[in-house]
PDB file of C-alpha atoms in Angstrom:
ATOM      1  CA  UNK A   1     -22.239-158.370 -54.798  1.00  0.00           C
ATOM      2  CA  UNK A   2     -21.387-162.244 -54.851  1.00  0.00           C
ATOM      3  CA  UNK A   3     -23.662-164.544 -52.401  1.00  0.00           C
ATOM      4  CA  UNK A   4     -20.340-164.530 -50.578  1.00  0.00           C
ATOM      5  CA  UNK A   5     -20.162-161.327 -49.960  1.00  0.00           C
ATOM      6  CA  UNK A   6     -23.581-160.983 -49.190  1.00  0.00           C
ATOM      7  CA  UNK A   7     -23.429-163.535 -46.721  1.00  0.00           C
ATOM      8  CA  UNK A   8     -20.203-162.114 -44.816  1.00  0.00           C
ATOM      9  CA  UNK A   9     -21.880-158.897 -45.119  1.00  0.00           C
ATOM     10  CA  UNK A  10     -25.151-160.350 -42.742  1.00  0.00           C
ATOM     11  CA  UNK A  11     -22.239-162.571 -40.349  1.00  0.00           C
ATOM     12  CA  UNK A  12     -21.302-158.985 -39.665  1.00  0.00           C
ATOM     13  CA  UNK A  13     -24.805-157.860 -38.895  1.00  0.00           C
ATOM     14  CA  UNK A  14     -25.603-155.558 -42.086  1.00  0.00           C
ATOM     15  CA  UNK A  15     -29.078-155.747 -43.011  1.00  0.00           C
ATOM     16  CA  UNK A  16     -28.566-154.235 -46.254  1.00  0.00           C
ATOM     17  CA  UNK A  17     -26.875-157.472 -46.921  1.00  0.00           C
ATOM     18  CA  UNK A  18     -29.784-159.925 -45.748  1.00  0.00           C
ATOM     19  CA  UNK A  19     -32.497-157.932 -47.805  1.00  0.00           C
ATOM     20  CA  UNK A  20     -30.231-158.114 -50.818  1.00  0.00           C
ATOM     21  CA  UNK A  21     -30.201-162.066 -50.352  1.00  0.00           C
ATOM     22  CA  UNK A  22     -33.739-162.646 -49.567  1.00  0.00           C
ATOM     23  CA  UNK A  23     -34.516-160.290 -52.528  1.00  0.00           C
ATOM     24  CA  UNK A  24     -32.177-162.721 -54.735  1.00  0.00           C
ATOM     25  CA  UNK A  25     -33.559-166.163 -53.636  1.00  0.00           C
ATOM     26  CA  UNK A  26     -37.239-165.561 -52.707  1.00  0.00           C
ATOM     27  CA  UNK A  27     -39.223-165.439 -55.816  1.00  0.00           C
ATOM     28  CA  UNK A  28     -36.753-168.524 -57.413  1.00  0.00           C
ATOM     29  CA  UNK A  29     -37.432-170.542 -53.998  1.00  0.00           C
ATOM     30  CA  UNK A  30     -40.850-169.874 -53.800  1.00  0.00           C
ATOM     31  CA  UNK A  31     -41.653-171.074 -57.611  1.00  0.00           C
ATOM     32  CA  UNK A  32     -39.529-174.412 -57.179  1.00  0.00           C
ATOM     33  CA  UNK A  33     -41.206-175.054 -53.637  1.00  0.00           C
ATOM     34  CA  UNK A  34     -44.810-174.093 -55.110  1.00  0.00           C
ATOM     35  CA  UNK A  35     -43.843-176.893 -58.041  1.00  0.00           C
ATOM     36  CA  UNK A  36     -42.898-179.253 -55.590  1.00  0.00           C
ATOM     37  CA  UNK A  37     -45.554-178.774 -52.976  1.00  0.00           C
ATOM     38  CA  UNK A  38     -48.943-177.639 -55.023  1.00  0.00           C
ATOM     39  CA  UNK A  39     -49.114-175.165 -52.410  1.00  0.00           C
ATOM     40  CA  UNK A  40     -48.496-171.455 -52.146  1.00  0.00           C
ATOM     41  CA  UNK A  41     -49.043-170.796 -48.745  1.00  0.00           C
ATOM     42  CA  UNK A  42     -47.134-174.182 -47.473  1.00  0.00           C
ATOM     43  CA  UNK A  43     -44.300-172.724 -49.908  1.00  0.00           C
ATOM     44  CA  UNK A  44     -43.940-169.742 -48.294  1.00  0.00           C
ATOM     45  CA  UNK A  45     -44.274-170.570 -44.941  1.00  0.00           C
ATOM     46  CA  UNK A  46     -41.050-173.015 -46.062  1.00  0.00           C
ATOM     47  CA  UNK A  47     -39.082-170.395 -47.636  1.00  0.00           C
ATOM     48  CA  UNK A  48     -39.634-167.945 -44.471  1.00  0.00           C
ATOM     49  CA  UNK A  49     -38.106-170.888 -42.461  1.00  0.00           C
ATOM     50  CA  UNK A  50     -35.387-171.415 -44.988  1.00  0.00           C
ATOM     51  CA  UNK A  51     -33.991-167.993 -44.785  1.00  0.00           C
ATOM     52  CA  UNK A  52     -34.593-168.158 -40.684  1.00  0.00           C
ATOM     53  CA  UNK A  53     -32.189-171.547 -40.549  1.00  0.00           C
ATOM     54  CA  UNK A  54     -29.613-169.384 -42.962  1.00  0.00           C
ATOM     55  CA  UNK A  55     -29.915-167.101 -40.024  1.00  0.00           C
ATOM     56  CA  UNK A  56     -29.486-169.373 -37.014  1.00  0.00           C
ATOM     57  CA  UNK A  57     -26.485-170.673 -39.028  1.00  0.00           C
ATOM     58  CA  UNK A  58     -24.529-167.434 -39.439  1.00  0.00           C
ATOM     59  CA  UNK A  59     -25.606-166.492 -35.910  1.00  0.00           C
ATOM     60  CA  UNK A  60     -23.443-169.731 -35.317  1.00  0.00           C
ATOM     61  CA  UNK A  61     -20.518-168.643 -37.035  1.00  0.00           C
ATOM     62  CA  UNK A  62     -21.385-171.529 -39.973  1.00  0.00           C
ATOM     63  CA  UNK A  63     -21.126-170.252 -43.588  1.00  0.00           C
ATOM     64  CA  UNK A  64     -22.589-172.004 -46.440  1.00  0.00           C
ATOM     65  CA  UNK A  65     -19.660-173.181 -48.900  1.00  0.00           C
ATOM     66  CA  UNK A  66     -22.217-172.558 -51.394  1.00  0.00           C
ATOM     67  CA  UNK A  67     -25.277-170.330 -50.860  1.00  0.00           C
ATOM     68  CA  UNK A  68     -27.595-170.963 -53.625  1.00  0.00           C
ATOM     69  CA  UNK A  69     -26.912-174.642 -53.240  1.00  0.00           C
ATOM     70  CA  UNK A  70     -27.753-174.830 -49.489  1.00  0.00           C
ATOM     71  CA  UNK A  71     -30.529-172.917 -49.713  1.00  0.00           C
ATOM     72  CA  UNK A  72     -32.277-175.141 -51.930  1.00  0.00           C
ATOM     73  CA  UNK A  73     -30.992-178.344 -50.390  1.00  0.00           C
ATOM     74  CA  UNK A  74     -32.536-176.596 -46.641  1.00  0.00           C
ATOM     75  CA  UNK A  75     -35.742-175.972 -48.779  1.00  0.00           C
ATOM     76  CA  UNK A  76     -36.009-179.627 -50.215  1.00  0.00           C
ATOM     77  CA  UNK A  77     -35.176-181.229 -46.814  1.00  0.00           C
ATOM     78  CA  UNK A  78     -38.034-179.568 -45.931  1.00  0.00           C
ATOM     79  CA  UNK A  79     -40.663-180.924 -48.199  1.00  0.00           C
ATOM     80  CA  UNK A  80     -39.299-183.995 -47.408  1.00  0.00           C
ATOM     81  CA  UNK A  81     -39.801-183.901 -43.493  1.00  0.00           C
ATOM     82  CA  UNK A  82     -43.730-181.995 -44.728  1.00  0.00           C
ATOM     83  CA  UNK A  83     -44.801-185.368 -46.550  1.00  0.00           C
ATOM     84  CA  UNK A  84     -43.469-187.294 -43.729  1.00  0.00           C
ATOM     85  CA  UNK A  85     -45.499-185.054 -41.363  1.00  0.00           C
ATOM     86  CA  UNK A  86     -48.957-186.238 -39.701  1.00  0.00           C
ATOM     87  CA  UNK A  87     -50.381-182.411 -41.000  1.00  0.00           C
ATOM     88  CA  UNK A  88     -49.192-183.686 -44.377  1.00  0.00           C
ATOM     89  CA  UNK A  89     -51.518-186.662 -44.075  1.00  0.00           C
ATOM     90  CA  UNK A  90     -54.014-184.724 -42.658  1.00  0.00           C
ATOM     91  CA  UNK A  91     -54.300-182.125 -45.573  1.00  0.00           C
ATOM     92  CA  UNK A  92     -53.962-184.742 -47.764  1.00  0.00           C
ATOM     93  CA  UNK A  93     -56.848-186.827 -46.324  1.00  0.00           C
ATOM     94  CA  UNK A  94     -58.534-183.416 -46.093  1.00  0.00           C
ATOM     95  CA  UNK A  95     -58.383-181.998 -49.836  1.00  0.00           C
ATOM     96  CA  UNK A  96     -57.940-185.514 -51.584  1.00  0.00           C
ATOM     97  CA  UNK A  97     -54.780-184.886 -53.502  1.00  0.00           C
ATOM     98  CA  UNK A  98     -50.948-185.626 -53.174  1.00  0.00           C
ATOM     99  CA  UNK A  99     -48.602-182.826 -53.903  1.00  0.00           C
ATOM    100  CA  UNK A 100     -47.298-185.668 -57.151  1.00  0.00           C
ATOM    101  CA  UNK A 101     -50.566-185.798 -59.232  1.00  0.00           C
ATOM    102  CA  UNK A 102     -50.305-188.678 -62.472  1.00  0.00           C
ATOM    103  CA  UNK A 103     -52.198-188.516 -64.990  1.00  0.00           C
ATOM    104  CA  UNK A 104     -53.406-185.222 -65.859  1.00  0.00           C
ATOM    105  CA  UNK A 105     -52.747-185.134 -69.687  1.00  0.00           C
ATOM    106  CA  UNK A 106     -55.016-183.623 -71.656  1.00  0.00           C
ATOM    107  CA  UNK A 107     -57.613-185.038 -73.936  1.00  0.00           C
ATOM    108  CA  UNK A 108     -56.426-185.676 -77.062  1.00  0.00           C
ATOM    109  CA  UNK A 109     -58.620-182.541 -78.613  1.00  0.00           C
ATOM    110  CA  UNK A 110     -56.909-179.970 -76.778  1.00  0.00           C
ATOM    111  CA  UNK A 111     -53.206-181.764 -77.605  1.00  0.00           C
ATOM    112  CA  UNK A 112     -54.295-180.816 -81.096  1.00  0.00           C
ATOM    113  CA  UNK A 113     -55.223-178.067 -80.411  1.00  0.00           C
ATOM    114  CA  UNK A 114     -52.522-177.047 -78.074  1.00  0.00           C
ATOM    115  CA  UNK A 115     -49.363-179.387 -79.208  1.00  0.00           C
ATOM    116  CA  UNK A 116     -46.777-177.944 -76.438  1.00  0.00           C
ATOM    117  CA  UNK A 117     -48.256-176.329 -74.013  1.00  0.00           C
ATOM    118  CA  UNK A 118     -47.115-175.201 -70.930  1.00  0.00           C
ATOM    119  CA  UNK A 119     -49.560-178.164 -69.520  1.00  0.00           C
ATOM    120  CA  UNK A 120     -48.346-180.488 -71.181  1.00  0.00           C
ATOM    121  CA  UNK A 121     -45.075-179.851 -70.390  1.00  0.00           C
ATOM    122  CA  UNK A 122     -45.674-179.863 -66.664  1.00  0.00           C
ATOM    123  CA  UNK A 123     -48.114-183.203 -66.820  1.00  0.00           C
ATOM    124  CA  UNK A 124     -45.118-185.041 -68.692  1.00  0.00           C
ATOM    125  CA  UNK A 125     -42.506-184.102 -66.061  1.00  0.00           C
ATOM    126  CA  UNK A 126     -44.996-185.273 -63.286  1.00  0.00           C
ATOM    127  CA  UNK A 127     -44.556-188.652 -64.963  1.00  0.00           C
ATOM    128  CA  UNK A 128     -40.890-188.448 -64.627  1.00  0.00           C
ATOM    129  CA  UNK A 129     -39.351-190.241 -61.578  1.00  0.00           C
ATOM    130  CA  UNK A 130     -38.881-187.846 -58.309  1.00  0.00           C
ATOM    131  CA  UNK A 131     -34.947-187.426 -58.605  1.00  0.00           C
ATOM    132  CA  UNK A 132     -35.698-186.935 -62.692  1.00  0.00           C
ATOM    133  CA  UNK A 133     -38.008-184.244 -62.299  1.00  0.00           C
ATOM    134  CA  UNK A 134     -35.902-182.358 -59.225  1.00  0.00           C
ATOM    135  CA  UNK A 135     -32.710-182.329 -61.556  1.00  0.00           C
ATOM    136  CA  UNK A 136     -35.222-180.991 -64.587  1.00  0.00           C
ATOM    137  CA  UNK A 137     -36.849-178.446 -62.492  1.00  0.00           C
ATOM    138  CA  UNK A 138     -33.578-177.445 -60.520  1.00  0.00           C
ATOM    139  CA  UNK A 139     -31.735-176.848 -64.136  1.00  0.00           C
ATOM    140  CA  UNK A 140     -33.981-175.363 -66.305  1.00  0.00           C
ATOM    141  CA  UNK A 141     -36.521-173.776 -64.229  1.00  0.00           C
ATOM    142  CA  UNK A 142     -34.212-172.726 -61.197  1.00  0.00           C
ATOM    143  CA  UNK A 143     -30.823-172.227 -64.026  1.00  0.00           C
ATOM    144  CA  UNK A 144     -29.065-174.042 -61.383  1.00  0.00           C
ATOM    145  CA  UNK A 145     -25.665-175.585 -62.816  1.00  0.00           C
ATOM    146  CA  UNK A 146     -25.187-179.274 -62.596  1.00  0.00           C
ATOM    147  CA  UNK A 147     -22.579-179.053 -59.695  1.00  0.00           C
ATOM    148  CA  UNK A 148     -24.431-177.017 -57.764  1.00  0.00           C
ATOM    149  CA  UNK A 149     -27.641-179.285 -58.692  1.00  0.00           C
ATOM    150  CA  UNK A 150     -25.266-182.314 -56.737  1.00  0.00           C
ATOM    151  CA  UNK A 151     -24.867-180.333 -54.546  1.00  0.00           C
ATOM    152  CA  UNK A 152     -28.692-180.056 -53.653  1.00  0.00           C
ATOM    153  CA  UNK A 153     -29.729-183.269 -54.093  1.00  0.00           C
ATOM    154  CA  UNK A 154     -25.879-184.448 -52.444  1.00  0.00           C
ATOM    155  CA  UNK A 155     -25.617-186.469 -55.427  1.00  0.00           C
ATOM    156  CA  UNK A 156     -22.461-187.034 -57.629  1.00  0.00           C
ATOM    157  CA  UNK A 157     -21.823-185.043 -60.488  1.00  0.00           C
ATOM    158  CA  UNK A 158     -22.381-187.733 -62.574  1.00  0.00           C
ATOM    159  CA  UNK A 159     -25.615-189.238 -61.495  1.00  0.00           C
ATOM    160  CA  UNK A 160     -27.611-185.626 -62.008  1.00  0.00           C
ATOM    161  CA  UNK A 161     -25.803-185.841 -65.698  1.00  0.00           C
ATOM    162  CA  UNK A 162     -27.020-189.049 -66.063  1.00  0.00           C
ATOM    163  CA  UNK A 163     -30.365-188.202 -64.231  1.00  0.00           C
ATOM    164  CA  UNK A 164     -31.137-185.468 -66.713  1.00  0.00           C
ATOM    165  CA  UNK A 165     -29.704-187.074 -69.833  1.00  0.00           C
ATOM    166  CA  UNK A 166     -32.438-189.877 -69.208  1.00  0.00           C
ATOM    167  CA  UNK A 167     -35.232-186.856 -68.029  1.00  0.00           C
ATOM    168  CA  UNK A 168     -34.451-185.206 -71.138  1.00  0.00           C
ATOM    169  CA  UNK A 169     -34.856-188.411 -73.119  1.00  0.00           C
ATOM    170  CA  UNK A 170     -37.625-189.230 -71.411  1.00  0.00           C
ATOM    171  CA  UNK A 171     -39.519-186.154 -72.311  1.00  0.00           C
ATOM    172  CA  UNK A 172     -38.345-185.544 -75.869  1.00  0.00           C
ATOM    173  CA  UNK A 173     -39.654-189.391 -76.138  1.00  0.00           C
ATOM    174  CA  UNK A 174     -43.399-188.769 -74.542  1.00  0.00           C
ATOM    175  CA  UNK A 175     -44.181-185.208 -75.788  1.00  0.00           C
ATOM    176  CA  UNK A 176     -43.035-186.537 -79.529  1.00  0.00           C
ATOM    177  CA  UNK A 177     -45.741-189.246 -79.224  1.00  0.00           C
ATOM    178  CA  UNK A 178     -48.009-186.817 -78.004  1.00  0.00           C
ATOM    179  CA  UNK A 179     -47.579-184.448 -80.674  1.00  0.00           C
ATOM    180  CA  UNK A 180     -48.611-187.230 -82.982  1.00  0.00           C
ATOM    181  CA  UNK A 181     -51.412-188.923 -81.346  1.00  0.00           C
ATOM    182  CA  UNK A 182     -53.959-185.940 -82.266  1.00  0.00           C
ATOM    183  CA  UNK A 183     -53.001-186.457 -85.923  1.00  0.00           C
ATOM    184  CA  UNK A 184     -52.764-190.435 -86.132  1.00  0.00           C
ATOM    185  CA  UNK A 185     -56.410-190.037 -84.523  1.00  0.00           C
ATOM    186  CA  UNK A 186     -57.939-187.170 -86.452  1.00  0.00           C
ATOM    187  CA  UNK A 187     -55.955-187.772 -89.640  1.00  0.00           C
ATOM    188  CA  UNK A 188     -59.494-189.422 -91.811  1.00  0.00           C
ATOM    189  CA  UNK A 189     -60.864-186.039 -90.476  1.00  0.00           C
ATOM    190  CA  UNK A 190     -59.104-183.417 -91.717  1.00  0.00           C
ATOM    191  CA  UNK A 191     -58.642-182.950 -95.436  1.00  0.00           C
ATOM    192  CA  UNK A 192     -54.954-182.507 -96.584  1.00  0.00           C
ATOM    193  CA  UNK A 193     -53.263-184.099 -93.675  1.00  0.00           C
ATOM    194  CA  UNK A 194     -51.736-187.523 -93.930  1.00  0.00           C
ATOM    195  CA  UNK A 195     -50.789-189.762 -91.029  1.00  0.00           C
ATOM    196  CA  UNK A 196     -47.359-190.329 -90.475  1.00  0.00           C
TER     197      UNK A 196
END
């Protein structure tokens, strides 16, 4: 069944059709929200009240022109208003850390070790500006397409093309370097491998 149908399915009270969605979005939602917030429980607690607002909004009558879409714009909104929050500051003044943390690359042993990671991956798209790293994470870790990315982050098309053009860039650019750091460093070291 579409989202669509789905969705008209839980306007006319099946429940079926509301376990079918939650059982679509939740895991996706969760990992993007646990990405953004560095927190599993705060995650969940925000996906539970995403799929209550989808909820209050059919209850009104008011369907989604695009599910997937406002469900992840409803999710983001809410990070946003968390950060803004007073408990925000107060966990953060608590445990010490920001849900954006720079600089966590690894030492240049493991990156030798290592080369792409996983790790590294995820420490290079911390560096990447906020709106970079929501249209990177919304693409290729959600498989959102671009228009429904816009529609997210209410953005034109054409910004999020040019947002993840320059993410992309941006990436290939720092995880190149790097990749060749280790063997600039170590290269006297090792027998048989000349720097570049």
């Amino acid at each position: 069944m579409t989202d669509e149908e789905l969705v008209q399915g839980m306007m006319n009270g099946d429940q079926a059709c509301f376990e079918a969605l939650v059982h679509r979005y939740h895991a996706p939602l969760s990992g993007f929200l646990q990405r953004q917030l560095k927190d599993p429980g705060r995650a969940e607690d925000i996906v539970q009240e995403t799929f209550l607002k989808l909820i209050r909004q059919l209850k009104d009558r008011r369907n989604p022109d695009n599910v997937q879409a406002w469900l992840y714009r409803v999710a983001m909104n809410q990070c946003r208003d968390y950060w803004k929050s007073s408990g925000y500051q107060t966990d953060r003044n608590r445990f010490g850390e920001p849900p954006e943390r720079k600089d966590e690359r690894p030492s240049v042993v493991e990156l030798a070790e290592r080369q792409e990671t996983r790790r590294e991956i995820k420490s290079t798209l911390e560096e990447l500006p906020k709106v970079q790293r929501d249209v990177v994470l919304l693409r290729f870790y959600q498989d959102l397409k671009l228009q429904d990315i816009a529609d997210v982050l209410q953005l034109p098309l054409g910004s999020v093309k040019t947002h993840l053009y320059k993410a992309l860039r941006r990436l290939k650019s720092k995880l190149g370097k790097e990749q060749e750091a280790p063997l600039r460093m170590r290269g006297g070291e090792q027998d048989g491998i000349a720097e570049r």
